[in-house]
Tab-separated table of C-alpha atoms and ligand atoms in Angstrom:
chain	number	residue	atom	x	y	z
L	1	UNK	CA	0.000	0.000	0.000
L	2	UNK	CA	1.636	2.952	-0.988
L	3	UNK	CA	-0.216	5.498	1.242
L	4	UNK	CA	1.941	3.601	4.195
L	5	UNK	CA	5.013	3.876	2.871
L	6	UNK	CA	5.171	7.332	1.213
L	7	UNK	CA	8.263	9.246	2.891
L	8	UNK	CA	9.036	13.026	2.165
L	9	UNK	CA	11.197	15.224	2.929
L	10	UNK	CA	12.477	19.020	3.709
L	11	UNK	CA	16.287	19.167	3.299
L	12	UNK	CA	17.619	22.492	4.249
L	13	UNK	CA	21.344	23.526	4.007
L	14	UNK	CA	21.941	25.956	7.629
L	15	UNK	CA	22.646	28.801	5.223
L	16	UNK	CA	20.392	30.866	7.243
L	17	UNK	CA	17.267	31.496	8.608
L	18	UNK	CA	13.836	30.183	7.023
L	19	UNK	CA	12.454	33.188	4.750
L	20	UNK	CA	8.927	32.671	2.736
L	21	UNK	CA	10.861	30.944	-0.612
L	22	UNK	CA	11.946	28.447	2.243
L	23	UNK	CA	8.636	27.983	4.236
L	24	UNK	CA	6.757	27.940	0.956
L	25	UNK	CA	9.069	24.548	0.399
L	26	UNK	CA	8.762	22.961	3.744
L	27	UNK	CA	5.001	23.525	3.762
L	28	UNK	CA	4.509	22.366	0.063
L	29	UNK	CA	6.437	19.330	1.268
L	30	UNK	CA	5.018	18.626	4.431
L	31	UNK	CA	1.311	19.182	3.324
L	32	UNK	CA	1.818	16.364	0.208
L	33	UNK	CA	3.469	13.558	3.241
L	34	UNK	CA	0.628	14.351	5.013
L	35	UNK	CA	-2.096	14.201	3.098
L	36	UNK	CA	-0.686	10.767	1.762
L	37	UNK	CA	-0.442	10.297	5.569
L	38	UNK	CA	2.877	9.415	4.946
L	39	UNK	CA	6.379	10.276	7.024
L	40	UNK	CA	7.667	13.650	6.892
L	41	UNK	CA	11.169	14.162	7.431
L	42	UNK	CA	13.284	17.171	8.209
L	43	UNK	CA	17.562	16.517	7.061
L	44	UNK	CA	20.181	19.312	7.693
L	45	UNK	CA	22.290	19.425	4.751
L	46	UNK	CA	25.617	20.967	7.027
L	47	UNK	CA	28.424	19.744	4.741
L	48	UNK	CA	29.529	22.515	3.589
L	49	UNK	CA	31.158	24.447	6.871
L	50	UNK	CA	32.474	27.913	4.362
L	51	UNK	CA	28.547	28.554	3.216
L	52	UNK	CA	26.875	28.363	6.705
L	53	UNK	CA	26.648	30.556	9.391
L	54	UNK	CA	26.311	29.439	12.846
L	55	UNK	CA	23.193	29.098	15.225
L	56	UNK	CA	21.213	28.551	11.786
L	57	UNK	CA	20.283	24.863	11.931
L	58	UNK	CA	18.974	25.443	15.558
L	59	UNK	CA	17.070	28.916	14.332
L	60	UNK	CA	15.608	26.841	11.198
L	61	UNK	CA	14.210	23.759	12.872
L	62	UNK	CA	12.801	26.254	16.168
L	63	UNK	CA	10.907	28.175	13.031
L	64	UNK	CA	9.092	24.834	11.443
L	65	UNK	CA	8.403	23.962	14.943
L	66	UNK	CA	6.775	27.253	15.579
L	67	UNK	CA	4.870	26.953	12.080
L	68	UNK	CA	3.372	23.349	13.434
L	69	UNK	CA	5.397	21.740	10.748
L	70	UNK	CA	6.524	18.875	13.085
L	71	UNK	CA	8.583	16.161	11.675
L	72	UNK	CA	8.825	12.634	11.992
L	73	UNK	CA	11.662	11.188	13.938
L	74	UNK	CA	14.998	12.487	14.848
L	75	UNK	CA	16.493	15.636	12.472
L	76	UNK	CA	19.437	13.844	9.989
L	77	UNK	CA	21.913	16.109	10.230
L	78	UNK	CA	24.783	15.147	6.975
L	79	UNK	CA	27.791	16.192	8.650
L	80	UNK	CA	27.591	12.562	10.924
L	81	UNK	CA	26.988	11.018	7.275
L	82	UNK	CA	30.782	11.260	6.003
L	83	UNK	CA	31.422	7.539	6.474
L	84	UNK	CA	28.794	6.423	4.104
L	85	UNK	CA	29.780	9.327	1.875
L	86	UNK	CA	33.489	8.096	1.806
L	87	UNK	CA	31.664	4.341	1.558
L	88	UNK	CA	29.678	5.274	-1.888
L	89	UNK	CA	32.523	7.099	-3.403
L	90	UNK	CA	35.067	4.118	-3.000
L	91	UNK	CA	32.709	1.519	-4.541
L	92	UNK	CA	31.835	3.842	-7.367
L	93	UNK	CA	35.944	3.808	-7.714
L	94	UNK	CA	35.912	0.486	-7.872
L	95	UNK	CA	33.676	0.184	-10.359
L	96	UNK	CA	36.084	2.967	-12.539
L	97	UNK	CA	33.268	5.641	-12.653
L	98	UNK	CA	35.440	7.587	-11.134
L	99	UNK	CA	38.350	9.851	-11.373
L	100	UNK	CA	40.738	12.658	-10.449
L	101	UNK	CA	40.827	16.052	-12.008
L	102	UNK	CA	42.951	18.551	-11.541
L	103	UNK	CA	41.053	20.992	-13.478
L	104	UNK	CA	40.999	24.926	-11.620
L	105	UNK	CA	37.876	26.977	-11.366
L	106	UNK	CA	39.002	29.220	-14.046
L	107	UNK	CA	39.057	26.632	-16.552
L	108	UNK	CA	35.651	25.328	-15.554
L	109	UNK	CA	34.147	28.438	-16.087
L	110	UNK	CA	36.154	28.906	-19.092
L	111	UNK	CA	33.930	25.809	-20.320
L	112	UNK	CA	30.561	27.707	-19.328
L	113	UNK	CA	30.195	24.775	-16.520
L	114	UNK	CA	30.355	22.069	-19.308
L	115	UNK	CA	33.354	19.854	-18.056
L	116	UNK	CA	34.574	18.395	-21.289
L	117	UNK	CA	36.502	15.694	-19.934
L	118	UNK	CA	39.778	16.562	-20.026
L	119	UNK	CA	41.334	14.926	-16.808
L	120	UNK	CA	39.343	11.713	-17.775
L	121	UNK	CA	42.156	9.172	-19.332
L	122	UNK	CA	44.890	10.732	-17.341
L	123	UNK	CA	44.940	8.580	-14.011
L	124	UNK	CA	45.316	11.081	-11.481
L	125	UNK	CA	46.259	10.673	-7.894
L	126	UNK	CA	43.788	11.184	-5.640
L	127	UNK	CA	45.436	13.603	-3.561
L	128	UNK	CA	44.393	17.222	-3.339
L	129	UNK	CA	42.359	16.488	-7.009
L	130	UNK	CA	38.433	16.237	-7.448
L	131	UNK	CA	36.417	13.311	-8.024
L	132	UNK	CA	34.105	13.590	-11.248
L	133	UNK	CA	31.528	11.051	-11.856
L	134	UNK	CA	31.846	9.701	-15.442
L	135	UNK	CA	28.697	10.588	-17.445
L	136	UNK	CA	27.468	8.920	-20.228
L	137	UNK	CA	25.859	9.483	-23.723
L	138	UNK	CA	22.148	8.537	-22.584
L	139	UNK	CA	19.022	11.135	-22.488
L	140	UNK	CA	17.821	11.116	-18.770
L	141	UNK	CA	14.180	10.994	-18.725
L	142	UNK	CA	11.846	11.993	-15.992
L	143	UNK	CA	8.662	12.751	-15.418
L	144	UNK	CA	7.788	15.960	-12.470
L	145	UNK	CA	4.905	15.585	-11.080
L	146	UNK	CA	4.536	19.572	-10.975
L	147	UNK	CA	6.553	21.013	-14.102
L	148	UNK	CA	6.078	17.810	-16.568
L	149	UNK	CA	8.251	15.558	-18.970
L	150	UNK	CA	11.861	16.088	-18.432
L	151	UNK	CA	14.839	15.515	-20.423
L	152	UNK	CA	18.687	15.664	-20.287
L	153	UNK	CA	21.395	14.636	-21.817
L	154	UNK	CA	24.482	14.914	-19.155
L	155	UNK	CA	27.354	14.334	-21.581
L	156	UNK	CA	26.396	17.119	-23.863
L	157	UNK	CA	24.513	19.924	-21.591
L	158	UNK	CA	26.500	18.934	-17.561
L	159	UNK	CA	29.557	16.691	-18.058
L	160	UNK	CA	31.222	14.441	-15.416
L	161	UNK	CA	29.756	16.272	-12.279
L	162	UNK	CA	32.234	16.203	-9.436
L	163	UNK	CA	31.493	13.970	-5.873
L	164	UNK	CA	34.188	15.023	-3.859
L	165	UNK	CA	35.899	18.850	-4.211
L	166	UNK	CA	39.329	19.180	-4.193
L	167	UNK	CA	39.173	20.663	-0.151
L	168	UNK	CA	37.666	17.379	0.474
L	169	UNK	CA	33.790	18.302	1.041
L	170	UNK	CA	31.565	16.069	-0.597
L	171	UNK	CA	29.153	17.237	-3.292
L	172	UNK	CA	25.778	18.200	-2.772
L	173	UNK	CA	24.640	15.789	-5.402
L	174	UNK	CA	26.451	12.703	-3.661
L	175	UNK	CA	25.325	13.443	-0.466
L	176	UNK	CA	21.543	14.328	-1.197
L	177	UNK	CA	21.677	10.458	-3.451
L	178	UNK	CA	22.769	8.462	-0.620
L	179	UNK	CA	20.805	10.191	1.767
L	180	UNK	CA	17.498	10.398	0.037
L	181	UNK	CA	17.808	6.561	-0.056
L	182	UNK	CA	19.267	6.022	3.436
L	183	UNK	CA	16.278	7.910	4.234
L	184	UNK	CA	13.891	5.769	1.944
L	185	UNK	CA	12.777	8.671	0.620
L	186	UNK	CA	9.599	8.614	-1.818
L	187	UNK	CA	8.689	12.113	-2.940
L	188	UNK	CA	11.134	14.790	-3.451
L	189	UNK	CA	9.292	18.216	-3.621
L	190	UNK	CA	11.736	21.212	-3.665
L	191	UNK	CA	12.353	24.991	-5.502
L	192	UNK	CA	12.456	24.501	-9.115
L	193	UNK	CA	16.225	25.603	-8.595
L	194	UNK	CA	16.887	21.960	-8.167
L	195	UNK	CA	15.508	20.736	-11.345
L	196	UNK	CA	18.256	21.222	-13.321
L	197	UNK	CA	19.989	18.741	-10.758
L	198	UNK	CA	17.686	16.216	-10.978
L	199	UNK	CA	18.999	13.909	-14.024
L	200	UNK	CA	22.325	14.041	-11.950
L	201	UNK	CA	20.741	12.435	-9.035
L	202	UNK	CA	18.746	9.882	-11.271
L	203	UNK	CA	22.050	8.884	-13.464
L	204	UNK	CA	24.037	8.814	-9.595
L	205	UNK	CA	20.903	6.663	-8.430
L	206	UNK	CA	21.268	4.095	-11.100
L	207	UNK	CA	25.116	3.538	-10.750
L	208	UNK	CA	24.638	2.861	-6.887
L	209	UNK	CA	21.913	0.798	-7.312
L	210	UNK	CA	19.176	2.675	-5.885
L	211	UNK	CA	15.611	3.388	-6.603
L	212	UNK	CA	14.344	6.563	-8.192
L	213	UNK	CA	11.658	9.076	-5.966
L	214	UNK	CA	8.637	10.616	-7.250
L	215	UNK	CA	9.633	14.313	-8.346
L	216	UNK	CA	8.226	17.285	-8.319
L	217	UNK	CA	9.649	21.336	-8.398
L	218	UNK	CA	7.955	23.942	-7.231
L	219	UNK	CA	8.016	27.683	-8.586
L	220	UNK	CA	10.382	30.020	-7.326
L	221	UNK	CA	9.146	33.103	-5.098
L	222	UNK	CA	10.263	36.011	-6.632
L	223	UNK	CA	11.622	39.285	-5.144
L	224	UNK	CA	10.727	42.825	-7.220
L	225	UNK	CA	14.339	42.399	-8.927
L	226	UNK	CA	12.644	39.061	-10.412
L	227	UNK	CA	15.651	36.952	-8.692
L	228	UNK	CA	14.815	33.981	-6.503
L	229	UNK	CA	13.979	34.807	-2.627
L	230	UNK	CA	17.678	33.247	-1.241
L	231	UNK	CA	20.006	33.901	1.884
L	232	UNK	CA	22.751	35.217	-0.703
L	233	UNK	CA	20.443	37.811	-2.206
L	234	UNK	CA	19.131	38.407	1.506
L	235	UNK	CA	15.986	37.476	1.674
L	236	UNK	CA	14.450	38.608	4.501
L	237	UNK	CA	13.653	35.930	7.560
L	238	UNK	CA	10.275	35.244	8.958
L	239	UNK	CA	9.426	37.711	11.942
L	240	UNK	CA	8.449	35.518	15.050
L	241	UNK	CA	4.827	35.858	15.760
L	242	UNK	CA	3.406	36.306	11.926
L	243	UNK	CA	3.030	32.275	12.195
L	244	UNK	CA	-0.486	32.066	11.202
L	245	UNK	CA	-0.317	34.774	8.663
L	246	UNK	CA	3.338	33.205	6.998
L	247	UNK	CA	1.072	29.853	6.763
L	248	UNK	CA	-1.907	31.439	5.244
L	249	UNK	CA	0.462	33.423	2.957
L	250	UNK	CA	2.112	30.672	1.664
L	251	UNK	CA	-1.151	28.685	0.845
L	252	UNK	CA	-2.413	31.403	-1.239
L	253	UNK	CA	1.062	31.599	-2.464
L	254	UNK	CA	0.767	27.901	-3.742
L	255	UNK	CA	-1.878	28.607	-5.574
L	256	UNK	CA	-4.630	26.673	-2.943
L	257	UNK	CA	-6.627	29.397	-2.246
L	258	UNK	CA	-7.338	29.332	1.303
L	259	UNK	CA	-10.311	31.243	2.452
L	260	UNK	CA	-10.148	34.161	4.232
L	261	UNK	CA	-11.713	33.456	7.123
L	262	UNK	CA	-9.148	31.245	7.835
L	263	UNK	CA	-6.204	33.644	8.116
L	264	UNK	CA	-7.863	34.439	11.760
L	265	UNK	CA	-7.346	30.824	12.558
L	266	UNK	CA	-4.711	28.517	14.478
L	267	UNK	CA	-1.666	27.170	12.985
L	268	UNK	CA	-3.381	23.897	13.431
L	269	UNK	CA	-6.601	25.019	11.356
L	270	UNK	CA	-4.216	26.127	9.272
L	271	UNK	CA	-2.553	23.396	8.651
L	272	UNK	CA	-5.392	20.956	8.389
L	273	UNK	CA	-7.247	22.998	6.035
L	274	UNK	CA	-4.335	23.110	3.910
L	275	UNK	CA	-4.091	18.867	4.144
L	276	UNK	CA	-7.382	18.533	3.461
L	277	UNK	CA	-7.200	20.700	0.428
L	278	UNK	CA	-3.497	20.341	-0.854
L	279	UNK	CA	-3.524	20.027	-4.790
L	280	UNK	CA	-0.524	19.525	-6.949
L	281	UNK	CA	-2.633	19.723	-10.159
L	282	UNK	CA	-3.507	22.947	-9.223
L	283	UNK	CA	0.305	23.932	-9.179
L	284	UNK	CA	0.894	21.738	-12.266
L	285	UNK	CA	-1.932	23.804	-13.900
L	286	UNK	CA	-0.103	26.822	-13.737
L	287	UNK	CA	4.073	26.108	-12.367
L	288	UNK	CA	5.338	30.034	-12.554
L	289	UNK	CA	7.555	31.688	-10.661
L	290	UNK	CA	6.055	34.450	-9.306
L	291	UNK	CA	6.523	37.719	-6.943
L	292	UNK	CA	6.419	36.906	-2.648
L	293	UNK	CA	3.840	38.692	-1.260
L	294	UNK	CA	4.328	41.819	-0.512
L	295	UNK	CA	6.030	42.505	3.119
L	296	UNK	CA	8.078	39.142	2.389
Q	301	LIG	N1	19.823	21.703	0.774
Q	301	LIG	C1	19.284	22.173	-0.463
Q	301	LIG	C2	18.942	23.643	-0.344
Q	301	LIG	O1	18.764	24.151	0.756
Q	301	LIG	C3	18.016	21.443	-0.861
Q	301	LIG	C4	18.275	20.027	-1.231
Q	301	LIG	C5	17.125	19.272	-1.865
Q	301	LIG	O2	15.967	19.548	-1.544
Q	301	LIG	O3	17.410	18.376	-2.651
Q	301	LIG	O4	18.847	24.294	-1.364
C-alpha cells in the first residue's frame, strides 16, 4: 500500500534562517506527506562548513516547529553522514566511474560549466584532485509531477559532475543520493532551482543501485528584482509571531486558495485545512515563478 510507505522530505542547508521561498518549500512538502499520511522528514544538509553561518540549523528547525510543521523522527543532520559518503565514493571507484581532475575553477568556467573531460584518461592521484563522476551518452528521462516531462542529456549539456571537491567536502549531489535513499525517501518536492539537478541524481541513483523518488519542483518566489527569494540575495527571515499569517500566505502563495476566514485561525486550522485541500494539479496547472507577497 503505498499510502503507508510514502516518505518526504524538507532538506535544508543551515545557510540561514527560514524566509517565505523556504517555508513555501517545507510547507509544500510537508502538506503532500501528510495528506498521503505518509512520514515527513526534516535533514540538515551541514556539509559545507564555508557557506553556513552558525546558530542557523537550531534557528531553522525552532521556526518549522513554531509553524506546526513537526517532523517525523529524529532531524538527519549530513555532517555525521561522512562515512557512508566516503563508503559510496570508493565503490563507485571500484567500479572505474570515477576519477581525479585537476582541473581549476578558471578553466571550468572557461567551459561555461560544461566539463569536457579533459582529466578523464589521465589517471590522477587522488590527492588534493576532485572526483568527477563519469557521465554517459544517454538522455535522462523523468517525469515531475509539478513542471512535466523532463529531459537531459548529461554528456552534452553537464559533463562528469564532481562527488568530492578538491578541499575534500563532498558534493551536494552525492550526499543528497545516498541520503534520500538512506532515508527511503519517496517524494522529493523542492524549488524549481533543483531541477536542473535532478537527471544528476537519477544517473548517480542508477550507478549505486538505488531506486528513483517521485519528483516534483515547485516555482520560485520572486523578489521585485525578479531573482529567486535566497540567503545570498538576503531574503528577509520570517518575523516571530506572523506564524499564522506566513502559513496562510504561503497557501495562497501555492496557488490553494485558502479562504479568508481562515487567516484568523490557528496554525493547526491552518494546517489541516491546507491537508485537506493540498492540490498539486492545481500547481501543475499553472508552475510560474512568481513575486512573494508583498512585506516578504
Ligand atoms: N539543501 C538544499 C537547499 O537548501 C536542498 C536540497 C534538496 O531539496 O534536494 O537548497
Amino acid at each position: 500500500m503505498q499510502a503507508l510507505s510514502s516518505i518526504g522530505r524538507f532538506a535544508p542547508s543551515p545557510t540561514g534562517p527560514l524566509h517565505f521561498g523556504s517555508l513555501v518549500s517545507a510547507l509544500a512538502s510537508f502538506l503532500d506527506a501528510r495528506q498521503r499520511k505518509g512520514k515527513w522528514l526534516v535533514r540538515m544538509e551541514d556539509i559545507d562548513p564555508p557557506r553556513e553561518v552558525a546558530g542557523a540549523s537550531d534557528q531553522i528547525l525552532k521556526q518549522l516547529d513554531s509553524h506546526g510543521l513537526s517532523w517525523d523522527g529524529p532531524v538527519l543532520y549530513q555532517s555525521t553522514r561522512l562515512d557512508s559518503y566516503r563508503a559510496a565514493l570508493e565503490t563507485l571507484v571500484k567500479s572505474g566511474l570515477v576519477y581525479h581532475c585537476q582541473c581549476n575553477r578558471r578553466r571550468i568556467v572557461s567551459l561555461d560549466g560544461i566539463y569536457d573531460g579533459q582529466c578523464r584518461d589521465l589517471k590522477l592521484p587522488k590527492d588534493g584532485q576532485a572526483a568527477r563522476l563519469r557521465v554517459d551518452s544517454s538522455n535522462i528521462y523523468f517525469r515531475d509531477q509539478i513542471t512535466g516531462d523532463a529531459r537531459q542529456n548529461l554528456h552534452k549539456e553537464v559533463g562528469d559532475f564532481v562527488l568530492q571537491r578538491r578541499d575534500e567536502l563532498y558534493s551536494y549531489q552525492l550526499a543528497v543520493v545516498i541520503d534520500d535513499e538512506y532515508q527511503g525517501i519517496t517524494h522529493i518536492m523542492r524549488g524549481s532551482d533543483l531541477h536542473d539537478s535532478t537527471a544528476r541524481q537519477i544517473y548517480l541513483q542508477r550507478c549505486l543501485g538505488y531506486g528513483q523518488p517521485e519528483y516534483a519542483h515547485l516555482p520560485l518566489a520572486l523578489n521585485t528584482d525578479g531573482q529567486k527569494l535566497s540567503k545570498q540575495n538576503l531574503a528577509a527571515s520570517l518575523v516571530e509571531g506572523n506564524e499564522a499569517s506566513n502559513l496562510w500566505a504561503a497557501l495562497d502563495w501555492l496557488q490553494q486558495s485558502p479562504p479568508k476566514e481562515l487567516q484568523q485561525q490557528s496554525i493547526d486550522r491552518i494546517l489541516q485545512w491546507g491537508i485537506d485541500n493540498w492540490s498539486l494539479n492545481i500547481l501543475a496547472q499553472n508552475p510560474k515563478d512568481m513575486l512573494a507577497p508583498e512585506g516578504y
